[in-house]
Amino acid sequence: MGKIGRMQEIHRDVIAVAGAKALVWVQGRLYDVANGWQPVPPHGRTAQVKRGRYGPQFDAAVPSPGGDVVALVASTGTKGLLFGTDGELIREIDRSYYHAGTHRYPVALCTLPNGRTGLVHCPEAYNRLEVEDALTGERLTAAAGRTPVDFFHSRLAVSPSGRYLLSAGWVWQPYGCLAVLDLHRALSDPAALDTGGDADTPGWRVRAEVAGACFLGDDVVLSTSPEPNDPEGPEELPHNALARWSSTARTFTWRVRLDTTAGDLVPFAGHVLALCDHPRLFDGNTGELLAEWPDLDTGEAVSAIVGKRAFSGPARVAVDQEALRFAVTDGDRVTVVQLG
């Protein structure tokens, strides 16, 4: 994967694609998955929209690290679809209806220790994570007697090594929280998925309300909400902060205070794209602001709870790590920003 330092936009394409949602990059080409796996055309051409048979509720797509599976979900619905990257349907998936209309669908695709593509989601209960073989549906964490904590899982992500899982979800009454779990351990001991995180993870230590989180390697970068901190918690992180937690040193390696919340976070070539209101790119090693695009609207969601604002943040953005570019859709046009 390429890495970048001081950012410079070197090229931009704006393409009219009415209704464009759920963008993914597959082998260097951009697809509108929700509209029936329609390729997004080159600059200067208007897409002839081919409506898929999936339904208008599907608005977000998640690709697998190995590039063989894409999950298409209704962010605030109960239904998801797994596809091969040839556009063929593999199977349907579901989540609990309980408060599903309020928060983003919890789903992540990862590479399992055996090299196969894994699916992490909550097929039966809002607070019970399961790991499956994405292609076959084989449940890898089936176990009796599990007692998951009361946590609404959302915005799942798996570290590039495949070892750690994060859930940037929430607890009642609504407060954004972070759980970081050992996914490899969970494959032999499924109860490892039922905690709020180990004592050596930021999910256990951070008392500030979490607005977003992502992995950089096995480290976690998190953003805090605009809300004041828990008065009974430590003052490790103020509101509207961005910070990187080291999985080896078990501490924050940097922390920065922002004028506004960073919101949802997406890793990009060793750095972090923050997606509240518009894309901002922060240096993964220092937290320094490298670039921002105020003219690209990514919505104003600042937590897992989105309701009618579901089409925001990661639902509007697709990153191409190898080619150092990202795409943003507002539903009527797609903008591809090439960096270098």
Short mmCIF file of C-alpha atoms in Angstrom, two decimals:
data_model
loop_
_atom_site.label_atom_id
_atom_site.label_comp_id
_atom_site.label_asym_id
_atom_site.label_seq_id
_atom_site.Cartn_x
_atom_site.Cartn_y
_atom_site.Cartn_z
CA MET A 1 0.00 0.00 0.00
CA GLY A 2 1.32 3.41 -0.91
CA LYS A 3 1.93 6.00 1.79
CA ILE A 4 1.82 9.73 1.50
CA GLY A 5 3.18 12.67 3.42
CA ARG A 6 2.23 16.29 2.74
CA MET A 7 -0.84 16.02 0.54
CA GLN A 8 -1.44 17.67 -2.79
CA GLU A 9 -4.47 17.19 -4.98
CA ILE A 10 -3.21 16.56 -8.51
CA HIS A 11 -6.40 15.67 -10.36
CA ARG A 12 -10.16 15.72 -9.90
CA ASP A 13 -13.01 14.17 -11.89
CA VAL A 14 -16.66 15.08 -11.41
CA ILE A 15 -19.12 12.63 -12.97
CA ALA A 16 -22.92 12.94 -13.10
CA VAL A 17 -24.42 9.71 -11.73
CA ALA A 18 -28.00 10.18 -10.58
CA GLY A 19 -28.78 8.18 -7.44
CA ALA A 20 -25.20 6.99 -6.95
CA LYS A 21 -24.74 5.20 -3.63
CA ALA A 22 -22.55 2.47 -2.13
CA LEU A 23 -19.36 3.05 -4.10
CA VAL A 24 -16.47 0.56 -4.11
CA TRP A 25 -13.20 0.25 -5.98
CA VAL A 26 -12.62 -3.19 -7.56
CA GLN A 27 -9.34 -3.79 -9.39
CA GLY A 28 -8.87 -0.09 -9.98
CA ARG A 29 -12.38 0.57 -11.25
CA LEU A 30 -15.15 2.38 -9.39
CA TYR A 31 -18.58 0.73 -9.13
CA ASP A 32 -21.96 1.94 -7.91
CA VAL A 33 -23.04 -1.27 -6.15
CA ALA A 34 -26.52 -0.13 -5.09
CA ASN A 35 -27.43 0.60 -8.71
CA GLY A 36 -26.78 -2.94 -9.89
CA TRP A 37 -22.97 -2.93 -9.97
CA GLN A 38 -22.90 -0.11 -12.47
CA PRO A 39 -19.38 1.07 -13.39
CA VAL A 40 -18.91 4.78 -12.79
CA PRO A 41 -17.95 6.21 -16.20
CA PRO A 42 -14.86 8.31 -16.92
CA HIS A 43 -14.85 12.08 -16.63
CA GLY A 44 -17.04 13.87 -19.11
CA ARG A 45 -19.56 11.05 -19.56
CA THR A 46 -22.97 10.76 -17.92
CA ALA A 47 -23.98 7.39 -16.52
CA GLN A 48 -27.05 5.68 -17.88
CA VAL A 49 -28.48 4.51 -14.58
CA LYS A 50 -29.25 0.79 -14.50
CA ARG A 51 -31.40 0.22 -11.43
CA GLY A 52 -30.60 -2.98 -9.62
CA ARG A 53 -33.10 -5.36 -8.14
CA TYR A 54 -31.87 -4.79 -4.61
CA GLY A 55 -34.18 -1.96 -3.52
CA PRO A 56 -33.69 1.72 -2.63
CA GLN A 57 -32.93 1.03 1.05
CA PHE A 58 -29.40 -0.22 0.29
CA ASP A 59 -26.98 2.66 0.62
CA ALA A 60 -23.57 1.47 1.92
CA ALA A 61 -20.98 -1.03 0.68
CA VAL A 62 -18.00 -2.67 2.41
CA PRO A 63 -15.31 -4.50 0.37
CA SER A 64 -13.21 -7.36 1.72
CA PRO A 65 -9.42 -6.94 2.09
CA GLY A 66 -8.85 -9.75 -0.40
CA GLY A 67 -11.10 -8.15 -3.00
CA ASP A 68 -13.37 -11.18 -3.40
CA VAL A 69 -16.50 -10.13 -1.49
CA VAL A 70 -18.54 -6.94 -1.10
CA ALA A 71 -21.28 -6.43 1.51
CA LEU A 72 -24.15 -4.13 0.51
CA VAL A 73 -26.33 -3.06 3.43
CA ALA A 74 -29.21 -0.81 4.36
CA SER A 75 -27.48 1.42 6.92
CA THR A 76 -30.58 1.76 9.09
CA GLY A 77 -32.35 -1.39 7.98
CA THR A 78 -32.09 -5.08 8.85
CA LYS A 79 -31.02 -6.53 5.51
CA GLY A 80 -27.66 -7.00 3.83
CA LEU A 81 -26.41 -8.78 0.71
CA LEU A 82 -23.04 -10.42 0.04
CA PHE A 83 -21.71 -10.36 -3.51
CA GLY A 84 -18.68 -11.63 -5.31
CA THR A 85 -16.82 -8.83 -7.05
CA ASP A 86 -18.27 -10.12 -10.31
CA GLY A 87 -21.63 -8.84 -9.03
CA GLU A 88 -23.09 -12.29 -8.38
CA LEU A 89 -25.15 -12.63 -5.21
CA ILE A 90 -23.59 -15.00 -2.64
CA ARG A 91 -26.22 -14.83 0.11
CA GLU A 92 -28.40 -12.55 2.22
CA ILE A 93 -27.63 -11.51 5.79
CA ASP A 94 -29.76 -9.95 8.52
CA ARG A 95 -29.49 -8.15 11.83
CA SER A 96 -31.84 -7.67 14.76
CA TYR A 97 -34.67 -5.17 14.21
CA TYR A 98 -34.10 -3.72 17.72
CA HIS A 99 -33.27 -0.02 17.20
CA ALA A 100 -32.00 -0.91 13.73
CA GLY A 101 -33.60 2.25 12.36
CA THR A 102 -31.37 4.43 14.51
CA HIS A 103 -27.80 3.22 14.01
CA ARG A 104 -25.52 1.97 11.24
CA TYR A 105 -25.56 -1.68 10.28
CA PRO A 106 -22.69 -3.53 12.06
CA VAL A 107 -20.73 -5.39 9.39
CA ALA A 108 -17.06 -6.00 8.53
CA LEU A 109 -15.22 -8.28 6.14
CA CYS A 110 -11.79 -9.60 7.03
CA THR A 111 -9.16 -12.19 6.17
CA LEU A 112 -9.28 -15.14 8.57
CA PRO A 113 -6.14 -16.96 9.80
CA ASN A 114 -6.84 -19.74 7.26
CA GLY A 115 -6.79 -17.18 4.43
CA ARG A 116 -10.53 -17.27 3.74
CA THR A 117 -12.74 -14.19 3.86
CA GLY A 118 -14.61 -13.76 7.12
CA LEU A 119 -17.78 -11.86 7.92
CA VAL A 120 -18.29 -10.18 11.31
CA HIS A 121 -21.84 -9.05 12.07
CA CYS A 122 -24.75 -9.32 14.53
CA PRO A 123 -27.23 -11.71 12.88
CA GLU A 124 -29.32 -12.50 15.95
CA ALA A 125 -28.99 -9.76 18.58
CA TYR A 126 -27.81 -6.14 18.59
CA ASN A 127 -25.13 -6.94 21.20
CA ARG A 128 -23.93 -10.37 20.05
CA LEU A 129 -21.12 -10.44 17.51
CA GLU A 130 -20.60 -13.49 15.31
CA VAL A 131 -17.84 -14.47 12.89
CA GLU A 132 -18.72 -16.51 9.81
CA ASP A 133 -17.09 -17.78 6.67
CA ALA A 134 -18.38 -15.14 4.26
CA LEU A 135 -18.81 -17.51 1.32
CA THR A 136 -20.34 -20.52 3.05
CA GLY A 137 -22.07 -18.97 6.04
CA GLU A 138 -20.37 -21.40 8.44
CA ARG A 139 -20.65 -19.94 11.96
CA LEU A 140 -17.16 -19.89 13.53
CA THR A 141 -18.16 -18.47 16.92
CA ALA A 142 -21.15 -20.66 17.75
CA ALA A 143 -21.08 -21.41 21.47
CA ALA A 144 -23.60 -21.98 24.24
CA GLY A 145 -23.73 -19.86 27.35
CA ARG A 146 -22.48 -16.61 25.85
CA THR A 147 -23.53 -13.47 27.78
CA PRO A 148 -22.66 -10.36 25.74
CA VAL A 149 -22.58 -6.98 27.45
CA ASP A 150 -25.36 -4.48 26.71
CA PHE A 151 -23.72 -2.69 23.78
CA PHE A 152 -25.18 -1.64 20.43
CA HIS A 153 -22.52 -2.70 17.95
CA SER A 154 -21.99 -0.49 14.92
CA ARG A 155 -19.26 0.71 12.51
CA LEU A 156 -17.23 -2.50 12.74
CA ALA A 157 -13.68 -2.63 11.42
CA VAL A 158 -10.89 -5.22 11.45
CA SER A 159 -7.20 -4.33 11.59
CA PRO A 160 -5.12 -5.13 8.48
CA SER A 161 -3.41 -7.97 10.37
CA GLY A 162 -6.83 -9.53 10.96
CA ARG A 163 -6.20 -9.74 14.69
CA TYR A 164 -8.26 -6.93 16.18
CA LEU A 165 -11.89 -5.93 15.78
CA LEU A 166 -13.32 -2.56 16.75
CA SER A 167 -16.92 -1.55 17.22
CA ALA A 168 -17.68 2.18 17.38
CA GLY A 169 -21.18 1.72 18.76
CA TRP A 170 -23.21 3.09 21.65
CA VAL A 171 -24.85 2.36 24.97
CA TRP A 172 -28.09 3.59 26.47
CA GLN A 173 -28.87 6.38 26.86
CA PRO A 174 -27.26 7.21 23.80
CA TYR A 175 -23.56 7.60 24.38
CA GLY A 176 -20.93 6.74 21.78
CA CYS A 177 -18.47 4.10 22.95
CA LEU A 178 -15.63 2.01 21.58
CA ALA A 179 -14.93 -1.70 22.03
CA VAL A 180 -11.67 -3.23 20.75
CA LEU A 181 -11.56 -7.02 20.78
CA ASP A 182 -9.05 -9.78 19.94
CA LEU A 183 -10.58 -11.48 16.92
CA HIS A 184 -8.04 -14.32 16.79
CA ARG A 185 -8.77 -15.19 20.39
CA ALA A 186 -12.50 -15.13 19.67
CA LEU A 187 -12.15 -17.85 17.06
CA SER A 188 -11.11 -20.27 19.82
CA ASP A 189 -13.07 -18.59 22.65
CA PRO A 190 -16.22 -16.90 21.28
CA ALA A 191 -16.93 -15.35 24.70
CA ALA A 192 -14.05 -12.96 23.95
CA LEU A 193 -16.52 -11.09 21.75
CA ASP A 194 -18.93 -10.52 24.63
CA THR A 195 -16.92 -7.93 26.62
CA GLY A 196 -16.56 -4.19 26.26
CA GLY A 197 -12.86 -4.62 25.44
CA ASP A 198 -9.74 -5.70 27.28
CA ALA A 199 -8.10 -3.54 29.94
CA ASP A 200 -5.21 -2.77 27.54
CA THR A 201 -7.38 -1.31 24.79
CA PRO A 202 -8.66 2.25 24.34
CA GLY A 203 -12.22 0.97 24.54
CA TRP A 204 -11.66 0.17 28.18
CA ARG A 205 -9.82 3.36 29.07
CA VAL A 206 -11.51 6.16 27.13
CA ARG A 207 -14.38 7.85 28.98
CA ALA A 208 -14.90 10.63 26.46
CA GLU A 209 -17.79 10.07 24.05
CA VAL A 210 -16.50 8.44 20.86
CA ALA A 211 -17.56 9.97 17.54
CA GLY A 212 -15.59 7.67 15.22
CA ALA A 213 -12.70 5.21 15.05
CA CYS A 214 -10.55 3.27 12.60
CA PHE A 215 -7.39 1.19 12.50
CA LEU A 216 -3.96 2.26 11.30
CA GLY A 217 -2.13 -1.03 11.34
CA ASP A 218 -3.03 -2.53 14.72
CA ASP A 219 -3.23 0.96 16.27
CA VAL A 220 -6.58 2.70 16.78
CA VAL A 221 -7.30 6.29 15.81
CA LEU A 222 -10.42 7.71 17.43
CA SER A 223 -12.32 10.96 17.45
CA THR A 224 -14.40 12.35 20.29
CA SER A 225 -17.80 14.00 20.05
CA PRO A 226 -18.68 17.68 20.60
CA GLU A 227 -20.27 16.72 23.93
CA PRO A 228 -18.49 17.46 27.24
CA ASN A 229 -16.65 14.55 28.82
CA ASP A 230 -17.94 12.24 31.51
CA PRO A 231 -17.26 14.28 34.69
CA GLU A 232 -16.30 11.08 36.50
CA GLY A 233 -13.83 9.96 33.83
CA PRO A 234 -10.18 10.90 33.30
CA GLU A 235 -9.32 13.93 31.20
CA GLU A 236 -7.23 11.93 28.74
CA LEU A 237 -9.19 13.27 25.78
CA PRO A 238 -11.22 16.50 25.52
CA HIS A 239 -14.26 16.81 23.29
CA ASN A 240 -13.55 17.34 19.57
CA ALA A 241 -10.26 15.48 19.86
CA LEU A 242 -8.41 13.15 17.53
CA ALA A 243 -5.94 10.65 18.97
CA ARG A 244 -3.91 7.55 18.09
CA TRP A 245 -3.68 4.62 20.49
CA SER A 246 -0.63 2.34 20.20
CA SER A 247 -1.47 -1.37 20.46
CA THR A 248 2.13 -2.10 21.55
CA ALA A 249 2.87 0.80 23.93
CA ARG A 250 -0.74 0.69 25.30
CA THR A 251 -0.97 4.45 25.37
CA PHE A 252 -1.81 7.42 23.15
CA THR A 253 1.11 8.34 20.89
CA TRP A 254 -0.48 11.66 19.93
CA ARG A 255 -3.59 13.68 20.75
CA VAL A 256 -4.84 16.84 19.06
CA ARG A 257 -7.75 19.16 19.80
CA LEU A 258 -9.83 20.23 16.79
CA ASP A 259 -12.16 23.17 16.24
CA THR A 260 -14.92 20.76 15.16
CA THR A 261 -15.39 17.05 15.54
CA ALA A 262 -13.71 14.73 13.07
CA GLY A 263 -16.66 12.32 13.20
CA ASP A 264 -16.38 9.09 11.22
CA LEU A 265 -12.84 8.02 10.35
CA VAL A 266 -11.53 6.01 7.39
CA PRO A 267 -7.89 4.86 6.98
CA PHE A 268 -6.21 6.11 3.84
CA ALA A 269 -2.63 5.24 2.82
CA GLY A 270 -1.22 5.45 6.36
CA HIS A 271 -3.28 8.51 7.24
CA VAL A 272 -6.88 9.19 8.30
CA LEU A 273 -9.81 10.71 6.44
CA ALA A 274 -12.27 12.42 8.79
CA LEU A 275 -15.74 12.66 7.30
CA CYS A 276 -17.89 15.00 9.37
CA ASP A 277 -19.31 17.69 7.05
CA HIS A 278 -16.49 17.33 4.48
CA PRO A 279 -13.34 15.22 4.03
CA ARG A 280 -10.27 16.21 6.03
CA LEU A 281 -7.03 14.27 5.86
CA PHE A 282 -4.91 13.99 9.02
CA ASP A 283 -1.34 12.72 9.28
CA GLY A 284 -1.35 9.26 10.84
CA ASN A 285 1.96 9.89 12.63
CA THR A 286 1.24 13.31 14.15
CA GLY A 287 -2.43 14.22 13.78
CA GLU A 288 -1.49 17.24 11.64
CA LEU A 289 -4.09 18.40 9.12
CA LEU A 290 -2.68 17.63 5.65
CA ALA A 291 -5.58 18.65 3.38
CA GLU A 292 -9.30 19.27 3.36
CA TRP A 293 -12.10 19.58 0.79
CA PRO A 294 -14.86 21.91 2.11
CA ASP A 295 -16.74 21.75 -1.20
CA LEU A 296 -17.36 17.98 -0.91
CA ASP A 297 -20.39 17.28 1.29
CA THR A 298 -20.13 14.11 3.41
CA GLY A 299 -22.96 14.84 5.86
CA GLU A 300 -22.94 15.81 9.52
CA ALA A 301 -23.30 12.55 11.44
CA VAL A 302 -21.05 12.45 14.51
CA SER A 303 -21.91 9.04 15.95
CA ALA A 304 -23.20 5.56 15.14
CA ILE A 305 -26.71 6.92 15.60
CA VAL A 306 -27.76 8.45 12.30
CA GLY A 307 -31.50 7.87 11.80
CA LYS A 308 -32.53 9.73 8.66
CA ARG A 309 -28.94 10.94 8.17
CA ALA A 310 -27.77 7.45 7.25
CA PHE A 311 -26.45 8.56 3.87
CA SER A 312 -23.41 10.27 5.39
CA GLY A 313 -19.78 9.66 6.24
CA PRO A 314 -18.47 6.27 5.02
CA ALA A 315 -21.70 5.62 3.09
CA ARG A 316 -20.63 8.42 0.71
CA VAL A 317 -16.95 7.60 0.38
CA ALA A 318 -14.80 4.90 -1.24
CA VAL A 319 -10.99 4.84 -1.00
CA ASP A 320 -8.53 3.27 -3.42
CA GLN A 321 -5.48 2.67 -1.22
CA GLU A 322 -3.13 1.61 -4.01
CA ALA A 323 -3.86 4.46 -6.41
CA LEU A 324 -4.00 7.16 -3.68
CA ARG A 325 -7.45 8.38 -4.58
CA PHE A 326 -10.91 8.54 -3.06
CA ALA A 327 -14.41 9.03 -4.38
CA VAL A 328 -17.27 10.98 -2.80
CA THR A 329 -20.91 10.85 -3.87
CA ASP A 330 -23.71 13.20 -2.88
CA GLY A 331 -26.33 11.08 -4.64
CA ASP A 332 -26.26 13.06 -7.88
CA ARG A 333 -22.61 13.30 -8.75
CA VAL A 334 -19.42 11.43 -7.99
CA THR A 335 -16.16 13.29 -7.38
CA VAL A 336 -12.88 11.37 -7.63
CA VAL A 337 -9.90 13.09 -6.00
CA GLN A 338 -6.43 11.89 -7.03
CA LEU A 339 -3.64 12.70 -4.59
CA GLY A 340 0.10 12.56 -4.89
#
